[in-house]
Amino acid sequence: MAGRVHPRQLAFSLPHAESLSRDNFLEGPANAAGLGLMDSWPEWPNRIMWLAGPEGSGKSHLAAIWAEEAGARSTMANALTAAAVPGALATGALVVEDLKAKAFDERALFHLMNLAREDGAYVLFTGREVPASLAIELRDLRSRLRAVPVVALLPPDDQLFRGLIVKFCADRQLTVDESVVSYLATRLERSSAAARRAVELLDSEALRLGRPVTRALAAELLRDA
């Protein structure tokens, strides 16, 4: 008689809402300059600003805070077209997210900057790189972008990093104790992106295995990663 086959528990990847409100933003020395820029609007040094920082450093969260305050629309850089520029600037404020080399329409961006200047609109660019590091073919656009003031976000310090781990767990409704947070904080790369990936892995594996999120589980997963 064939042995009984036991069903394997499946883990389904469900969407998890992440709060991007001002109250939910974790402050620290690494993002103080970025938060200061958002809070200083509309007294910006330039109507067009650039927020730079590594993956997961809080650029989108800060941009969302500013968009709420300024009534700004938002678009991904790679989705911006010349025809869409007037509508994108209709409220007088716009967030253009994730500007990176060879991943946007240069003529559309040049049109955007010209129209924003004519209309006195505010524009916030976000990207992992600073404008000077982008390879841009249009000479006038290259010159314009390199004149845009840059505010940089830095990697998180220890206190902020631990806070991010707790926040990502809370976003996924995971209950963890201090031992889990301390273990992750001392063994992960010091970046928001690494913390997010680790918490996602803990969540999915705990669900698949039917186990609580503990230090022992974290140790197993990080050892095998």
Short mmCIF file of C-alpha atoms in Angstrom, two decimals:
data_model
loop_
_atom_site.label_atom_id
_atom_site.label_comp_id
_atom_site.label_asym_id
_atom_site.label_seq_id
_atom_site.Cartn_x
_atom_site.Cartn_y
_atom_site.Cartn_z
CA MET A 1 0.00 0.00 0.00
CA ALA A 2 1.40 3.36 -1.02
CA GLY A 3 2.43 5.63 1.81
CA ARG A 4 0.17 8.48 2.69
CA VAL A 5 1.12 11.77 1.13
CA HIS A 6 0.94 14.66 3.55
CA PRO A 7 -0.14 17.98 2.08
CA ARG A 8 2.53 20.69 2.14
CA GLN A 9 1.43 24.02 3.52
CA LEU A 10 1.69 26.78 0.96
CA ALA A 11 2.57 30.37 1.73
CA PHE A 12 0.73 32.94 -0.35
CA SER A 13 2.30 36.32 -0.96
CA LEU A 14 -0.40 38.77 0.05
CA PRO A 15 -0.12 42.53 -0.33
CA HIS A 16 0.87 44.41 2.81
CA ALA A 17 -0.09 48.04 3.17
CA GLU A 18 2.75 50.30 4.26
CA SER A 19 1.79 53.59 5.82
CA LEU A 20 3.47 56.55 4.12
CA SER A 21 2.10 59.21 6.44
CA ARG A 22 4.15 61.85 8.22
CA ASP A 23 3.32 60.31 11.60
CA ASN A 24 4.62 56.93 10.45
CA PHE A 25 7.98 58.24 9.24
CA LEU A 26 10.97 57.15 11.34
CA GLU A 27 13.31 60.08 11.89
CA GLY A 28 17.05 59.87 12.38
CA PRO A 29 20.31 61.58 11.44
CA ALA A 30 20.40 59.65 8.16
CA ASN A 31 17.20 61.22 6.83
CA ALA A 32 17.15 64.52 8.74
CA ALA A 33 18.11 66.58 5.69
CA GLY A 34 15.38 64.98 3.59
CA LEU A 35 12.72 65.48 6.23
CA GLY A 36 13.88 69.06 6.69
CA LEU A 37 13.39 69.69 2.98
CA MET A 38 9.82 68.38 3.09
CA ASP A 39 9.02 70.44 6.18
CA SER A 40 10.52 73.62 4.73
CA TRP A 41 8.28 73.69 1.67
CA PRO A 42 7.32 76.07 0.09
CA GLU A 43 10.47 77.90 1.22
CA TRP A 44 12.72 75.68 -0.89
CA PRO A 45 16.04 77.02 -2.21
CA ASN A 46 14.82 76.08 -5.69
CA ARG A 47 11.41 75.13 -7.05
CA ILE A 48 12.96 71.98 -8.50
CA MET A 49 14.76 69.73 -5.99
CA TRP A 50 16.41 66.31 -6.13
CA LEU A 51 16.20 63.74 -3.31
CA ALA A 52 18.93 61.11 -3.61
CA GLY A 53 19.51 57.97 -1.58
CA PRO A 54 20.06 54.21 -1.73
CA GLU A 55 17.29 51.69 -2.21
CA GLY A 56 14.82 51.73 0.66
CA SER A 57 16.27 54.86 2.26
CA GLY A 58 12.88 56.57 2.50
CA LYS A 59 12.75 58.59 -0.72
CA SER A 60 9.24 57.49 -1.65
CA HIS A 61 7.96 57.97 1.90
CA LEU A 62 9.33 61.51 2.02
CA ALA A 63 7.96 62.21 -1.45
CA ALA A 64 4.53 60.99 -0.32
CA ILE A 65 4.67 63.28 2.72
CA TRP A 66 5.45 66.25 0.50
CA ALA A 67 2.84 65.28 -2.11
CA GLU A 68 0.16 65.22 0.59
CA GLU A 69 1.21 68.65 1.85
CA ALA A 70 1.69 70.26 -1.56
CA GLY A 71 -1.17 68.58 -3.41
CA ALA A 72 1.37 67.14 -5.82
CA ARG A 73 0.73 64.50 -8.41
CA SER A 74 3.21 61.64 -8.78
CA THR A 75 4.66 59.74 -11.71
CA MET A 76 7.45 57.26 -12.28
CA ALA A 77 10.21 58.74 -14.42
CA ASN A 78 9.99 55.95 -16.97
CA ALA A 79 6.26 56.62 -17.47
CA LEU A 80 6.57 60.34 -18.20
CA THR A 81 5.85 61.41 -21.78
CA ALA A 82 5.97 64.85 -23.36
CA ALA A 83 2.21 64.74 -23.99
CA ALA A 84 1.53 64.00 -20.33
CA VAL A 85 3.64 66.86 -18.95
CA PRO A 86 0.96 69.61 -18.87
CA GLY A 87 -1.50 67.35 -17.05
CA ALA A 88 1.18 66.15 -14.63
CA LEU A 89 1.87 69.77 -13.63
CA ALA A 90 -1.81 70.72 -13.41
CA THR A 91 -1.75 71.11 -9.62
CA GLY A 92 1.46 73.13 -9.63
CA ALA A 93 3.47 70.38 -7.90
CA LEU A 94 4.83 67.05 -9.12
CA VAL A 95 6.89 64.12 -7.83
CA VAL A 96 8.98 62.29 -10.44
CA GLU A 97 10.19 59.03 -8.91
CA ASP A 98 13.20 56.83 -9.65
CA LEU A 99 15.20 58.85 -12.13
CA LYS A 100 18.03 56.69 -13.43
CA ALA A 101 20.20 56.61 -16.52
CA LYS A 102 18.62 55.44 -19.78
CA ALA A 103 15.28 54.84 -18.06
CA PHE A 104 13.34 57.99 -18.97
CA ASP A 105 12.41 60.11 -21.97
CA GLU A 106 14.95 62.94 -22.01
CA ARG A 107 12.83 65.23 -24.17
CA ALA A 108 9.83 64.75 -21.90
CA LEU A 109 11.92 65.62 -18.86
CA PHE A 110 13.36 68.69 -20.58
CA HIS A 111 9.84 69.80 -21.49
CA LEU A 112 8.79 69.26 -17.87
CA MET A 113 11.58 71.41 -16.48
CA ASN A 114 10.87 74.20 -18.95
CA LEU A 115 7.14 74.20 -18.26
CA ALA A 116 7.66 74.03 -14.51
CA ARG A 117 9.89 77.08 -14.69
CA GLU A 118 7.37 78.97 -16.84
CA ASP A 119 4.46 78.09 -14.56
CA GLY A 120 6.33 78.50 -11.27
CA ALA A 121 5.54 74.88 -10.38
CA TYR A 122 7.37 72.76 -7.81
CA VAL A 123 9.00 69.49 -8.84
CA LEU A 124 10.64 66.86 -6.63
CA PHE A 125 12.86 64.31 -8.36
CA THR A 126 13.94 61.14 -6.56
CA GLY A 127 16.71 58.76 -7.55
CA ARG A 128 19.46 56.54 -6.21
CA GLU A 129 22.05 58.57 -8.05
CA VAL A 130 22.77 62.29 -8.12
CA PRO A 131 22.20 64.21 -11.38
CA ALA A 132 25.91 64.61 -12.12
CA SER A 133 26.34 60.83 -12.32
CA LEU A 134 23.64 60.31 -14.97
CA ALA A 135 24.70 59.84 -18.58
CA ILE A 136 22.38 62.21 -20.45
CA GLU A 137 22.55 62.85 -24.19
CA LEU A 138 20.65 66.15 -24.37
CA ARG A 139 23.22 68.79 -23.46
CA ASP A 140 20.66 71.36 -22.28
CA LEU A 141 18.90 68.80 -20.09
CA ARG A 142 22.22 67.66 -18.65
CA SER A 143 23.07 71.24 -17.77
CA ARG A 144 19.65 71.88 -16.21
CA LEU A 145 19.69 68.74 -14.09
CA ARG A 146 23.19 69.34 -12.78
CA ALA A 147 22.04 72.73 -11.54
CA VAL A 148 19.24 71.19 -9.45
CA PRO A 149 20.04 71.24 -5.70
CA VAL A 150 20.48 67.76 -4.21
CA VAL A 151 19.49 66.57 -0.73
CA ALA A 152 21.03 63.21 0.13
CA LEU A 153 19.75 60.46 2.42
CA LEU A 154 22.36 58.36 4.22
CA PRO A 155 22.40 54.72 5.41
CA PRO A 156 20.56 54.33 8.75
CA ASP A 157 22.35 54.49 12.08
CA ASP A 158 21.81 51.72 14.64
CA GLN A 159 18.75 53.25 16.31
CA LEU A 160 17.02 54.01 13.02
CA PHE A 161 17.91 50.59 11.63
CA ARG A 162 16.33 48.82 14.58
CA GLY A 163 13.29 51.05 14.26
CA LEU A 164 12.95 50.11 10.59
CA ILE A 165 13.00 46.41 11.43
CA VAL A 166 10.22 46.93 13.99
CA LYS A 167 8.23 49.04 11.49
CA PHE A 168 8.50 46.47 8.69
CA CYS A 169 7.34 43.77 11.10
CA ALA A 170 4.42 45.93 12.20
CA ASP A 171 3.48 46.62 8.55
CA ARG A 172 3.15 42.86 8.08
CA GLN A 173 1.40 42.41 11.45
CA LEU A 174 4.26 40.31 12.78
CA THR A 175 4.78 40.12 16.52
CA VAL A 176 8.48 39.87 17.35
CA ASP A 177 10.42 40.26 20.58
CA GLU A 178 13.61 42.19 21.24
CA SER A 179 15.82 39.15 20.66
CA VAL A 180 14.68 38.92 17.02
CA VAL A 181 15.23 42.62 16.41
CA SER A 182 18.68 42.53 18.00
CA TYR A 183 19.69 39.44 16.04
CA LEU A 184 18.67 40.98 12.73
CA ALA A 185 20.17 44.37 13.53
CA THR A 186 23.62 42.89 14.19
CA ARG A 187 23.73 40.52 11.22
CA LEU A 188 22.08 42.29 8.30
CA GLU A 189 23.64 44.74 5.91
CA ARG A 190 22.94 48.20 7.32
CA SER A 191 20.30 49.21 4.81
CA SER A 192 16.55 49.62 4.77
CA ALA A 193 16.30 47.33 1.75
CA ALA A 194 18.11 44.50 3.55
CA ALA A 195 15.86 44.86 6.59
CA ARG A 196 12.75 44.79 4.42
CA ARG A 197 13.88 41.66 2.56
CA ALA A 198 14.74 39.86 5.81
CA VAL A 199 11.35 40.63 7.35
CA GLU A 200 9.57 39.48 4.18
CA LEU A 201 11.53 36.22 4.27
CA LEU A 202 10.75 35.68 7.96
CA ASP A 203 7.07 36.31 7.35
CA SER A 204 6.74 33.97 4.37
CA GLU A 205 8.76 31.15 5.95
CA ALA A 206 6.99 31.39 9.30
CA LEU A 207 3.69 31.07 7.44
CA ARG A 208 4.91 28.18 5.30
CA LEU A 209 6.34 26.27 8.25
CA GLY A 210 3.55 27.14 10.65
CA ARG A 211 6.06 28.53 13.15
CA PRO A 212 6.21 31.77 15.09
CA VAL A 213 8.85 34.36 14.19
CA THR A 214 11.62 33.70 16.68
CA ARG A 215 15.35 34.28 16.97
CA ALA A 216 15.90 30.61 16.17
CA LEU A 217 13.93 30.88 12.94
CA ALA A 218 15.79 34.06 11.98
CA ALA A 219 19.12 32.28 12.61
CA GLU A 220 18.10 29.34 10.44
CA LEU A 221 16.98 31.54 7.55
CA LEU A 222 19.99 33.88 7.61
CA ARG A 223 22.37 30.93 7.83
CA ASP A 224 20.78 29.35 4.75
CA ALA A 225 20.38 32.60 2.81
#
